[in-house]
Structures are given as C-alpha cells and as structure tokens.
Amino acid sequence: MSQDLAAGDALAAGDAPAAGDAPARRGRPRSEKAHQAIMSAAAELLLERGLAAVSMDAIAERAKVSKATIYRWWPTKESLALDALYHEWSDVPEPADTGTLRGDLLSMLLPWARLAARRPYGRVVSALLTQAQTEPEFAAEYHTRFIGPRREQARAVFDRAVARGEIPPGTDIDVALDLIYGPVYHRLLHGHAPLTDQFVRDVIDMALRGIATPGPVRAAAGRPA
Amino acid sequence: MSQDLAAGDALAAGDAPAAGDAPARRGRPRSEKAHQAIMSAAAELLLERGLAAVSMDAIAERAKVSKATIYRWWPTKESLALDALYHEWSDVPEPADTGTLRGDLLSMLLPWARLAARRPYGRVVSALLTQAQTEPEFAAEYHTRFIGPRREQARAVFDRAVARGEIPPGTDIDVALDLIYGPVYHRLLHGHAPLTDQFVRDVIDMALRGIATPGPVRAAAGRPA
DNA sequence: ATATAAAAACTGACCGTCTAGTTTTGTACA
DNA sequence: TGTACAAAACTAGACGGTCAGTTTTTATAT
C-alpha cells in the first residue's frame, strides 16, 4: 500500500495512472467454508428479519467472519442478499417434460411455490425488487440471474405446447407468462391470501383455458373502435 | 371543525381504561396548506428517489416545514409514504357499470394502469409492500386502505357478472381477482415489460376466457371438487 | 517475508427525540 | 368589539444511536 499521500502537502497528482481499479469486486471468498458460512448467515437473517432490519455486522458476526471480508467480495448489502437468495433457491429443479403444458407448468411452479410458501421469501423478494427499481445495475443482475432464466425455461415449455398444437401458434407468450406468474407473485408479495398448491393449480387451469381457447372475446359489447 | 377531533362522544360512555393512548398519532396538520405541502413534497421525492433514498429532513426541507411537525402527525417515514401515495391515487375513479364484466374491469383498470405506468409508482408500491411484510401493523393499514377497498369494488363487479350469467355461479372470485390483478402488478413491480393499455386488455380478455369458460379443465388430472 | 483475514476504529448519513423559543388559535371577560 | 390569557401547533437545531461502508492495525499461516 502506498502511504505517500499521508503528508498531504502536495496533491500527489502523480497517482493518476493508478490503474488499481477494483471498484467492483466480484467473486467469492477463497475459503469455501467461509463462503458457505456467509451465505447461510445472510439467508437466515434475511428470512428472520428482512433486508432492512439486518445489519452487515450481524451477518459478519453470525458467519464468524470479519465485516471487511464480506465487503471484499460483495460491494453492497443488497448484492449479498441477491447471492444469498440465489443460493437458497438453487435447489428448484428444471421443468419436467410431461407431455402436457399443464403438467410441465405444474412441475415448474409447484416445487417453487411450496418452497416460497414455507418461509417468508416474499419479504426478501420484495426488498430485492425495491432495490432493482432504484438501481439499474442491480436490476440488470436481478433479471439476468432470477427472472431471465426462469422465463426462458417457461418460454421453452410454451414453445413445446405450441409445437404439440395445445395452444394456438399466434399466442403472445409474454402475456401468457405473466398470466401464470403474475397471480403467483401477487400472493407471494401481497400476502392477502395463502399460496397453496390448490391456488397454483387453479391459476394454471384458468389461465390455460384463457390461453388455449382460440377465437375472439365473448360478449364484446360496447367495445370502442 | 370544532369537535371533529375531540374524543368527546366516545369518551363519555364509560370507556375502558385504555389509558395507554396516544402511541399512534393520527390526524393531519392544522393548516391545510401545510398538509398539502407535506403530501406533495413526500410524493415528489418518493417518486424521484424511492423510499429508502428519501430522508425526512429532505421532505421537511422541500415542504418548508419543520421535521418535528411531520413527526407530530406521522409516526414513521413509511406511514407518511402510505398517506402520500394514497393522496396521489385518490383520483382513480369508481368502476363504471357498463353492462359487461369486460367493460367494468376496463373502466377500473385502465385509468389506474395509465397513472401507474406514467411515473415510477412501482418503486413506491414495492417499498410499501416490503414494509408491510415486516410490520404487521403497517400491513393492516396498507390492506385496509389500498387492497381491501379495491378488491371489494372488483368483487362487486364480479358479483354483478355472476348475476347476469356472464360467468358461472360457482366461480372462485378470489382466484379470479388474482388472475386479473396479478399480471398487472407483476409488470408494475418487476418492470420486465411495459404496462400498456394493450397488455391490460389482453390480460382481461385471456383471464375472462379462462374464468367464463365453464366445464372441467382439459386434461384435469386428479382435481378435487 | 508475504499474503490473507480478523478486529476494531472511524466517517458520514440519517432516524427519531428533545429542548427551547415563537406563532397561531380558541376562549373569556370587559 | 377589543383585550388578556392559555393551550396547542409550529420552528430551528442539536443530540444519541444505529448502521453502511472504509481504513487501519494486529494476528496468523504459508
């Protein structure tokens, strides 16, 4: 470390070529044990208290790690939370190829919904969402790691259904995806009603009827031009 | 305005020694001008920066009001944000009675979606959601003032549709509501795609086909009554 | 001796409280 | 109608405490 700036008499303009960079550290602690400890501590505390109520000191203490070690690898508390949640959800399996759209969707959504319903994940997800809406960089990472892959999986499932002739070829897949995921996230985030297996099934059934049924809308009375 | 805030009437009846009293200050500044100024300043800053990045000092400064005045009437920053958002959204009209379920839903959702799409309301909503998931008291107020009334309105709309025979009588209205609101909130909160008029229309059309179509689910495997 | 990490001190921002002094408002009396 | 008085609402600003994120110092392992 160069201490030459300590005196401060001169401006030390010479350190312009300080290519040292390292503004965005990325990676994980050298020791896999430390990495596990940090991930677990962060996930536990996040679920216990919510992002806002968890301090970095608390995470460092529970992980038996120095706060500086955390900051060495994660630039902010939010990015740590993102990794911790990702770590927690890495168990969720790939969608199965059951032969029907309904079966494929159930195989994707049920395990995830059960996991999400069992513990207060909605709290963490909404906190990350809030952060994503303010920090474009964070939003990009959130979408790249969480939303994007899951949406691509689901899109493939729908593509198969189109190929099988289960749903019309002209279907707007983006709307269809939101029609399925929207209600599930709605319950997860708003908590006005429980996120049960039955609800997931009902949503899939109703949404699929709406998606698969071709033709114009019934009862389009009073529809403006 | 002489006695609207006096507790006189209720007090006379031998009210329980709920002497605890006054932990939650409720009301608004005496001066309507100050109230407006605080609401506007809070709403502006909230939309500009998001809840977490707005300090009470900043709100007080922009409203040209002392911070103590704000704390006199609002216990926390979050409750102030709740009121500010409510104030902003008070313009959204009642649902019209157009004679069709589709028309009624459009009259409810389109104005609101346009308002929400015009400015970053999703940021504020998600912050309030996060707070609601951690503070039960806050959650109660959030649901009482935002979710509840809107859901009751929508429920009435669906009840009319059942009465008209537009949708089957046994329809689970709670699921139907989530099928409509879920996708709209999904786009508002996740921002993966724009919340356009066309999207709202598509969601309503698809969801209504799914809701209105009677009969069993295609390929219904083991669905209980 | 060199790299790594723990420990701990430090900076700066901000929440929510509090004090002390000023203005507004309501009331009562002349 | 005007004046005196009290209660409540307001202002300005300081303060204690918490916490994010940084930097310095000390210990450990290779």
Coordinates of C-alpha atoms (C1' of nucleotides) in Angstrom, one line a residue:
Chain A
M1 CA 0.0 0.0 0.0
S2 CA 1.3 3.4 -0.9
Q3 CA 1.3 5.7 2.0
D4 CA 2.8 8.6 0.1
L5 CA -0.4 10.6 0.3
A6 CA -0.3 10.8 4.1
A7 CA 1.5 14.1 4.4
G8 CA -0.9 15.8 2.1
D9 CA 1.3 18.8 1.3
A10 CA 1.4 18.1 -2.4
L11 CA -1.6 17.0 -4.2
A12 CA 0.1 13.8 -5.3
A13 CA -1.3 14.3 -8.7
G14 CA 1.1 11.6 -9.9
D15 CA -1.1 8.8 -8.9
A16 CA -3.5 9.3 -11.8
P17 CA -2.3 6.2 -13.6
A18 CA -3.3 4.3 -10.5
A19 CA -4.9 1.5 -12.6
G20 CA -5.5 -0.2 -9.3
D21 CA -9.2 -0.2 -10.1
A22 CA -11.1 -2.8 -8.1
P23 CA -14.2 -0.7 -7.8
A24 CA -16.5 -3.7 -8.3
R25 CA -15.1 -6.8 -6.6
R26 CA -16.6 -9.9 -7.9
G27 CA -16.1 -13.4 -6.7
R28 CA -16.3 -15.3 -3.5
P29 CA -14.1 -15.9 -0.5
R30 CA -11.0 -18.0 -1.0
S31 CA -12.3 -20.5 1.5
E32 CA -15.3 -22.4 0.5
K33 CA -16.2 -22.8 4.2
A34 CA -16.3 -19.0 4.7
H35 CA -18.4 -18.7 1.6
Q36 CA -20.9 -21.2 2.9
A37 CA -21.0 -19.6 6.3
I38 CA -21.7 -16.1 4.8
M39 CA -24.4 -17.4 2.5
S40 CA -26.1 -19.3 5.3
A41 CA -25.9 -16.5 7.8
A42 CA -27.2 -14.0 5.3
A43 CA -30.1 -16.2 4.2
E44 CA -31.1 -17.0 7.8
L45 CA -31.0 -13.4 8.9
L46 CA -32.8 -12.2 5.8
L47 CA -35.6 -14.6 6.3
E48 CA -35.8 -13.9 10.0
R49 CA -35.8 -10.1 9.9
G50 CA -36.0 -8.8 6.4
L51 CA -33.3 -7.0 4.5
A52 CA -33.7 -3.6 6.1
A53 CA -33.5 -4.9 9.6
V54 CA -30.4 -6.9 9.0
S55 CA -27.0 -5.3 9.6
M56 CA -23.8 -6.3 8.0
D57 CA -22.3 -6.5 11.5
A58 CA -25.0 -9.1 12.4
I59 CA -24.2 -11.2 9.3
A60 CA -20.5 -11.0 9.9
E61 CA -21.0 -12.0 13.5
R62 CA -23.2 -15.0 12.7
A63 CA -20.9 -16.1 9.9
K64 CA -17.9 -15.7 12.2
V65 CA -16.2 -13.6 9.7
S66 CA -15.0 -10.1 9.6
K67 CA -17.2 -7.4 8.0
A68 CA -14.2 -6.4 5.8
T69 CA -14.1 -9.9 4.4
I70 CA -17.7 -9.6 3.3
Y71 CA -17.0 -6.2 1.7
R72 CA -14.0 -7.6 0.0
W73 CA -16.3 -9.8 -2.2
W74 CA -19.7 -8.1 -2.2
P75 CA -20.0 -4.4 -2.9
T76 CA -23.3 -3.8 -1.0
K77 CA -25.7 -5.5 1.3
E78 CA -28.2 -5.8 -1.5
S79 CA -25.8 -7.7 -3.7
L80 CA -25.1 -10.1 -0.9
A81 CA -28.8 -10.6 -0.4
L82 CA -29.1 -11.4 -4.0
D83 CA -26.5 -14.1 -3.8
A84 CA -27.9 -15.5 -0.7
L85 CA -31.4 -15.8 -2.1
Y86 CA -29.9 -17.4 -5.3
H87 CA -28.0 -19.8 -3.2
E88 CA -31.2 -20.7 -1.3
W89 CA -33.2 -21.3 -4.5
S90 CA -30.7 -23.2 -6.4
D91 CA -32.5 -26.4 -5.4
V92 CA -35.5 -25.7 -7.5
P93 CA -35.5 -28.3 -10.3
E94 CA -35.8 -27.9 -14.1
P95 CA -39.2 -28.3 -15.6
A96 CA -40.1 -31.8 -16.5
D97 CA -41.2 -32.8 -19.9
T98 CA -44.5 -34.4 -19.0
G99 CA -46.2 -34.3 -22.4
T100 CA -48.8 -31.6 -21.5
L101 CA -48.4 -27.9 -20.9
R102 CA -50.3 -28.3 -17.7
G103 CA -48.0 -30.9 -16.4
D104 CA -44.9 -29.0 -17.4
L105 CA -46.1 -25.9 -15.6
L106 CA -47.1 -27.8 -12.5
S107 CA -43.6 -29.4 -12.4
M108 CA -42.1 -25.9 -12.5
L109 CA -44.4 -24.0 -10.3
L110 CA -45.4 -26.3 -7.5
P111 CA -41.9 -27.0 -6.0
W112 CA -41.1 -23.4 -6.1
A113 CA -44.4 -22.3 -4.7
R114 CA -44.0 -24.8 -1.9
L115 CA -40.6 -23.5 -1.1
A116 CA -41.7 -19.9 -1.2
A117 CA -44.8 -20.5 0.9
R118 CA -42.9 -22.3 3.6
R119 CA -40.8 -19.4 4.7
P120 CA -41.1 -15.6 4.3
Y121 CA -39.4 -15.4 1.0
G122 CA -41.8 -12.8 -0.2
R123 CA -40.2 -10.4 2.2
V124 CA -36.8 -10.8 0.6
V125 CA -38.1 -10.8 -2.9
S126 CA -39.9 -7.6 -2.4
A127 CA -36.9 -6.0 -0.9
L128 CA -34.8 -7.0 -3.9
L129 CA -37.5 -5.8 -6.2
T130 CA -37.4 -2.4 -4.5
Q131 CA -33.7 -2.2 -4.9
A132 CA -34.0 -3.2 -8.6
Q133 CA -36.4 -0.4 -9.2
T134 CA -33.9 2.2 -8.0
E135 CA -30.6 0.8 -9.1
P136 CA -30.4 -0.1 -12.8
E137 CA -27.2 -2.1 -12.3
F138 CA -28.8 -4.2 -9.7
A139 CA -31.9 -4.6 -11.8
A140 CA -29.8 -6.0 -14.6
E141 CA -28.2 -8.5 -12.3
Y142 CA -31.5 -9.4 -10.8
H143 CA -33.1 -10.1 -14.1
T144 CA -30.1 -11.9 -15.5
R145 CA -29.9 -14.3 -12.7
F146 CA -33.5 -14.7 -11.5
I147 CA -36.2 -13.6 -13.9
G148 CA -34.5 -14.3 -17.2
P149 CA -33.5 -17.9 -16.8
R150 CA -36.9 -18.8 -15.3
R151 CA -38.7 -17.0 -18.1
E152 CA -36.7 -18.8 -20.7
Q153 CA -37.5 -22.1 -19.2
A154 CA -41.1 -21.3 -19.2
R155 CA -41.0 -20.0 -22.7
A156 CA -39.5 -23.3 -23.9
V157 CA -42.3 -25.1 -22.2
F158 CA -44.8 -22.9 -24.1
D159 CA -43.0 -23.4 -27.3
R160 CA -43.3 -27.2 -26.9
A161 CA -47.0 -26.7 -26.3
V162 CA -47.4 -24.7 -29.5
A163 CA -45.5 -27.4 -31.4
R164 CA -47.8 -30.0 -30.0
G165 CA -50.8 -28.0 -31.0
E166 CA -52.0 -27.5 -27.4
I167 CA -52.2 -23.7 -27.8
P168 CA -52.7 -21.6 -30.9
P169 CA -49.5 -20.6 -32.8
G170 CA -50.2 -16.9 -32.6
T171 CA -50.3 -16.8 -28.8
D172 CA -48.4 -13.9 -27.2
I173 CA -46.1 -15.9 -24.9
D174 CA -45.1 -12.8 -22.9
V175 CA -48.7 -12.2 -21.9
A176 CA -49.2 -15.9 -21.3
L177 CA -46.2 -16.0 -18.9
D178 CA -47.4 -13.0 -17.0
L179 CA -50.9 -14.6 -16.7
I180 CA -49.3 -17.6 -15.0
Y181 CA -46.6 -15.9 -12.9
G182 CA -48.4 -12.8 -12.1
P183 CA -51.0 -14.3 -9.8
V184 CA -48.5 -16.4 -8.0
Y185 CA -46.2 -13.5 -7.4
H186 CA -49.2 -11.5 -6.4
R187 CA -50.0 -13.8 -3.5
L188 CA -46.3 -14.1 -2.6
L189 CA -45.8 -10.4 -2.4
H190 CA -49.1 -9.1 -1.1
G191 CA -49.9 -11.9 1.3
H192 CA -53.6 -11.3 1.1
A193 CA -54.3 -15.0 0.7
P194 CA -52.2 -18.1 1.1
L195 CA -50.0 -19.5 -1.7
T196 CA -51.4 -23.0 -1.7
D197 CA -51.0 -25.9 -4.1
Q198 CA -54.6 -25.6 -4.9
F199 CA -54.2 -22.0 -5.9
V200 CA -51.3 -22.8 -8.2
R201 CA -53.4 -25.5 -9.8
D202 CA -56.4 -23.2 -10.2
V203 CA -54.4 -20.4 -11.7
I204 CA -52.8 -22.8 -14.2
D205 CA -56.2 -24.2 -15.1
M206 CA -58.0 -20.9 -15.5
A207 CA -55.1 -19.3 -17.3
L208 CA -54.7 -22.2 -19.7
R209 CA -58.3 -22.1 -20.6
G210 CA -57.9 -18.5 -21.5
I211 CA -54.7 -19.0 -23.4
A212 CA -55.7 -22.2 -25.2
T213 CA -59.2 -21.1 -26.2
P214 CA -58.9 -19.5 -29.6
G215 CA -61.3 -17.1 -31.1
P216 CA -62.4 -13.6 -30.2
V217 CA -63.6 -12.4 -26.8
R218 CA -67.1 -13.3 -25.9
A219 CA -69.5 -10.6 -25.0
A220 CA -67.5 -7.8 -26.6
A221 CA -70.4 -5.4 -26.2
G222 CA -69.7 -1.7 -26.0
R223 CA -66.2 -2.1 -27.3
P224 CA -64.8 1.1 -28.7
A225 CA -63.1 1.2 -32.0
Chain B
M1 CA -64.1 21.9 12.8
S2 CA -64.8 22.4 16.4
Q3 CA -65.2 18.9 17.6
D4 CA -64.2 16.6 14.8
L5 CA -61.1 15.5 16.6
A6 CA -62.4 15.7 20.1
A7 CA -62.8 12.3 21.6
G8 CA -65.8 13.6 23.5
D9 CA -68.6 11.3 22.3
A10 CA -66.8 8.1 22.7
L11 CA -65.2 9.2 25.9
A12 CA -68.5 9.8 27.7
A13 CA -69.5 6.2 27.6
G14 CA -67.5 4.6 30.3
D15 CA -64.6 3.8 28.0
A16 CA -62.2 1.3 29.2
P17 CA -59.2 2.5 31.0
A18 CA -57.4 2.0 27.7
A19 CA -55.3 4.7 29.2
G20 CA -52.3 3.7 27.2
D21 CA -53.5 6.1 24.5
A22 CA -51.7 8.2 22.0
P23 CA -48.9 6.0 20.9
A24 CA -50.1 6.3 17.3
R25 CA -50.7 9.9 16.5
R26 CA -53.3 10.3 13.9
G27 CA -54.6 13.3 12.0
R28 CA -53.1 16.0 9.9
P29 CA -51.5 19.4 10.4
R30 CA -53.9 22.1 11.4
S31 CA -53.1 24.1 8.3
E32 CA -54.4 22.5 5.1
K33 CA -51.7 24.3 3.2
A34 CA -49.0 22.6 5.3
H35 CA -50.8 19.2 4.8
Q36 CA -50.8 19.7 1.0
A37 CA -47.1 20.8 1.1
I38 CA -46.1 17.7 3.0
M39 CA -48.1 15.4 0.8
S40 CA -46.7 16.9 -2.4
A41 CA -43.1 17.0 -1.2
A42 CA -43.3 13.4 0.0
A43 CA -44.9 12.2 -3.2
E44 CA -42.4 14.0 -5.4
L45 CA -39.3 12.8 -3.5
L46 CA -40.7 9.3 -3.3
L47 CA -41.1 9.1 -7.0
E48 CA -37.8 10.8 -7.7
R49 CA -35.6 8.7 -5.4
G50 CA -37.5 5.9 -3.8
L51 CA -38.4 5.5 -0.2
A52 CA -35.0 4.3 1.1
A53 CA -33.2 7.2 -0.5
V54 CA -35.5 9.9 0.8
S55 CA -34.7 11.4 4.2
M56 CA -37.2 13.0 6.5
D57 CA -35.0 16.1 6.5
A58 CA -35.3 16.3 2.7
I59 CA -39.1 16.1 2.9
A60 CA -39.3 18.7 5.6
E61 CA -37.0 21.0 3.7
R62 CA -38.9 20.7 0.5
A63 CA -42.3 21.2 2.2
K64 CA -40.8 24.2 4.1
V65 CA -41.9 22.6 7.4
S66 CA -40.0 21.5 10.4
K67 CA -39.2 17.9 10.8
A68 CA -40.9 17.9 14.2
T69 CA -44.2 18.9 12.6
I70 CA -44.1 15.8 10.4
Y71 CA -43.3 13.5 13.3
R72 CA -46.1 15.1 15.2
W73 CA -48.6 13.6 12.8
W74 CA -46.9 10.6 11.2
P75 CA -45.2 8.1 13.4
T76 CA -42.7 6.9 10.7
K77 CA -41.5 7.6 7.3
E78 CA -43.4 4.6 5.9
S79 CA -46.7 5.7 7.2
L80 CA -46.1 9.1 5.6
A81 CA -45.3 7.4 2.4
L82 CA -48.5 5.4 2.7
D83 CA -50.5 8.6 3.0
A84 CA -48.7 10.3 0.2
L85 CA -49.4 7.5 -2.2
Y86 CA -53.0 7.4 -1.1
H87 CA -53.2 11.1 -1.7
E88 CA -51.7 10.6 -5.2
W89 CA -54.1 7.9 -6.2
S90 CA -57.3 9.4 -4.8
D91 CA -58.2 10.5 -8.3
V92 CA -58.8 7.0 -9.6
P93 CA -62.5 6.7 -10.3
E94 CA -65.0 4.2 -9.2
P95 CA -65.7 1.3 -11.6
A96 CA -68.4 2.1 -14.1
D97 CA -71.5 -0.1 -14.6
T98 CA -71.1 -0.7 -18.3
G99 CA -73.3 -3.8 -18.5
T100 CA -70.4 -6.2 -19.2
L101 CA -67.8 -7.6 -17.0
R102 CA -65.1 -6.8 -19.5
G103 CA -66.3 -3.2 -19.7
D104 CA -66.4 -2.8 -15.9
L105 CA -63.0 -4.2 -15.5
L106 CA -61.5 -2.0 -18.2
S107 CA -63.1 1.1 -16.5
M108 CA -61.4 0.1 -13.3
L109 CA -58.0 -1.0 -14.5
L110 CA -57.2 1.3 -17.5
P111 CA -57.1 4.6 -15.7
W112 CA -55.2 3.2 -12.8
A113 CA -52.7 1.4 -15.1
R114 CA -52.2 4.6 -17.1
L115 CA -51.4 6.5 -13.9
A116 CA -49.1 3.8 -12.7
A117 CA -47.3 3.5 -16.0
R118 CA -46.7 7.2 -16.3
R119 CA -44.4 7.5 -13.3
P120 CA -42.4 5.1 -11.2
Y121 CA -45.1 4.2 -8.8
G122 CA -43.9 0.6 -8.8
R123 CA -40.9 1.8 -6.8
V124 CA -43.1 3.2 -4.1
V125 CA -45.5 0.3 -4.1
S126 CA -42.8 -2.3 -3.7
A127 CA -41.2 -0.3 -0.9
L128 CA -44.6 -0.3 0.9
L129 CA -45.0 -3.9 0.2
T130 CA -41.7 -4.7 1.8
Q131 CA -42.6 -2.7 4.8
A132 CA -46.0 -4.5 5.0
Q133 CA -44.3 -7.8 5.1
T134 CA -42.2 -7.0 8.1
E135 CA -44.6 -4.8 10.2
P136 CA -48.0 -6.4 10.8
E137 CA -49.5 -3.1 11.9
F138 CA -48.4 -1.5 8.7
A139 CA -49.7 -4.4 6.7
A140 CA -53.1 -4.0 8.3
E141 CA -53.3 -0.4 7.4
Y142 CA -52.0 -1.0 3.9
H143 CA -54.6 -3.6 3.3
T144 CA -57.4 -1.6 4.9
R145 CA -56.7 1.4 2.8
F146 CA -55.4 0.1 -0.5
I147 CA -56.0 -3.5 -1.2
G148 CA -59.3 -4.0 0.6
P149 CA -61.5 -1.3 -1.0
R150 CA -60.2 -2.0 -4.5
R151 CA -60.8 -5.7 -4.0
E152 CA -64.3 -5.1 -2.7
Q153 CA -65.1 -2.9 -5.7
A154 CA -63.8 -5.6 -8.0
R155 CA -65.7 -8.3 -6.1
A156 CA -68.9 -6.3 -6.6
V157 CA -68.2 -6.2 -10.3
F158 CA -67.8 -9.9 -10.5
D159 CA -70.9 -10.4 -8.4
R160 CA -72.9 -8.4 -11.0
A161 CA -71.4 -10.6 -13.7
V162 CA -72.5 -13.7 -11.9
A163 CA -76.0 -12.3 -11.5
R164 CA -76.1 -11.6 -15.3
G165 CA -75.0 -15.1 -16.0
E166 CA -71.8 -14.0 -17.6
I167 CA -69.7 -16.3 -15.5
P168 CA -70.6 -19.5 -13.7
P169 CA -72.1 -19.1 -10.2
G170 CA -69.5 -21.4 -8.6
T171 CA -66.5 -19.3 -9.7
D172 CA -63.9 -18.7 -7.0
I173 CA -63.8 -14.9 -7.1
D174 CA -60.6 -14.7 -5.1
V175 CA -58.7 -16.7 -7.7
A176 CA -60.4 -14.7 -10.5
L177 CA -59.3 -11.4 -8.9
D178 CA -55.8 -12.6 -8.6
L179 CA -55.9 -13.7 -12.2
I180 CA -56.6 -10.2 -13.3
Y181 CA -54.6 -8.1 -10.8
G182 CA -51.7 -10.4 -10.6
P183 CA -50.4 -9.9 -14.1
V184 CA -50.8 -6.1 -13.9
Y185 CA -49.0 -5.9 -10.6
H186 CA -46.4 -8.3 -11.9
R187 CA -45.4 -5.8 -14.7
L188 CA -45.7 -2.8 -12.4
L189 CA -43.3 -4.4 -9.9
H190 CA -40.9 -6.3 -12.0
G191 CA -40.7 -4.0 -14.9
H192 CA -39.7 -6.7 -17.3
A193 CA -42.2 -5.4 -19.8
P194 CA -44.2 -2.2 -20.2
L195 CA -47.6 -1.8 -18.6
T196 CA -49.5 -0.8 -21.7
D197 CA -53.2 -0.4 -22.4
Q198 CA -52.9 -3.3 -24.8
F199 CA -51.5 -5.5 -22.1
V200 CA -54.3 -4.7 -19.7
R201 CA -56.8 -5.5 -22.4
D202 CA -55.1 -8.8 -23.3
V203 CA -54.9 -9.9 -19.7
I204 CA -58.6 -9.1 -19.2
D205 CA -59.6 -11.0 -22.3
M206 CA -57.5 -14.0 -21.6
A207 CA -58.4 -14.2 -18.0
L208 CA -62.1 -13.8 -18.7
R209 CA -62.0 -16.6 -21.2
G210 CA -60.5 -18.8 -18.5
I211 CA -62.9 -17.7 -15.9
A212 CA -66.1 -17.7 -18.0
T213 CA -65.5 -20.9 -19.8
P214 CA -67.4 -23.5 -17.8
G215 CA -66.8 -27.2 -17.6
P216 CA -63.9 -29.1 -16.4
V217 CA -60.3 -28.4 -17.1
R218 CA -58.9 -30.0 -20.1
A219 CA -56.8 -32.9 -19.1
A220 CA -57.7 -32.4 -15.5
A221 CA -55.7 -34.9 -13.5
G222 CA -57.0 -35.5 -10.0
R223 CA -58.7 -32.3 -9.3
P224 CA -60.9 -32.4 -6.2
A225 CA -64.3 -30.7 -6.0
Chain C
dA1 C1' 8.6 -12.2 4.4
dT2 C1' 4.4 -12.1 2.2
dA3 C1' -0.4 -12.6 1.6
dT4 C1' -4.6 -13.0 3.9
dA5 C1' -8.0 -12.2 7.1
dA6 C1' -9.8 -10.8 11.9
dA7 C1' -10.5 -6.9 14.9
dA8 C1' -11.6 -2.6 15.6
dA9 C1' -11.7 2.3 14.9
dC10 C1' -13.6 5.7 12.0
dT11 C1' -16.7 8.7 8.7
dG12 C1' -20.8 10.2 7.3
dA13 C1' -25.7 9.8 6.8
dC14 C1' -29.9 9.6 8.8
dC15 C1' -33.8 8.3 12.0
dG16 C1' -36.4 9.7 15.6
dT17 C1' -36.3 12.5 20.0
dC18 C1' -36.0 16.5 22.6
dT19 C1' -35.5 21.3 24.2
dA20 C1' -36.4 26.0 23.9
dG21 C1' -38.4 29.6 22.0
dT22 C1' -42.2 31.6 18.6
dT23 C1' -46.7 31.8 16.3
dT24 C1' -51.4 30.6 15.9
dT25 C1' -55.9 29.6 17.7
dG26 C1' -59.7 29.5 20.9
dT27 C1' -61.8 31.3 24.8
dA28 C1' -63.4 34.5 28.2
dC29 C1' -64.1 38.6 30.0
dA30 C1' -64.7 43.7 29.8
Chain D
dT1 C1' -65.6 44.8 19.7
dG2 C1' -61.3 44.6 21.8
dT3 C1' -58.0 42.7 25.1
dA4 C1' -55.9 39.3 28.1
dC5 C1' -54.6 34.6 28.6
dA6 C1' -53.8 29.7 27.9
dA7 C1' -53.2 25.7 25.1
dA8 C1' -51.8 23.8 21.2
dA9 C1' -49.1 23.9 16.9
dC10 C1' -45.1 25.2 14.9
dT11 C1' -39.7 26.3 14.1
dA12 C1' -34.8 25.6 14.3
dG13 C1' -31.5 22.9 15.6
dA14 C1' -28.8 19.8 18.4
dC15 C1' -28.2 15.1 20.0
dG16 C1' -28.0 10.0 20.8
dG17 C1' -27.9 6.0 18.5
dT18 C1' -27.6 2.9 14.5
dC19 C1' -25.6 1.3 10.6
dA20 C1' -23.3 1.2 5.8
dG21 C1' -19.1 1.2 4.0
dT22 C1' -13.8 2.4 4.6
dT23 C1' -9.5 2.3 6.6
dT24 C1' -6.0 1.0 9.9
dT25 C1' -3.9 -2.2 12.9
dT26 C1' -2.9 -6.7 14.6
dA27 C1' -2.7 -11.7 14.2
dT28 C1' -2.0 -15.9 11.6
dA29 C1' -0.5 -19.0 8.1
dT30 C1' 2.4 -20.3 4.5

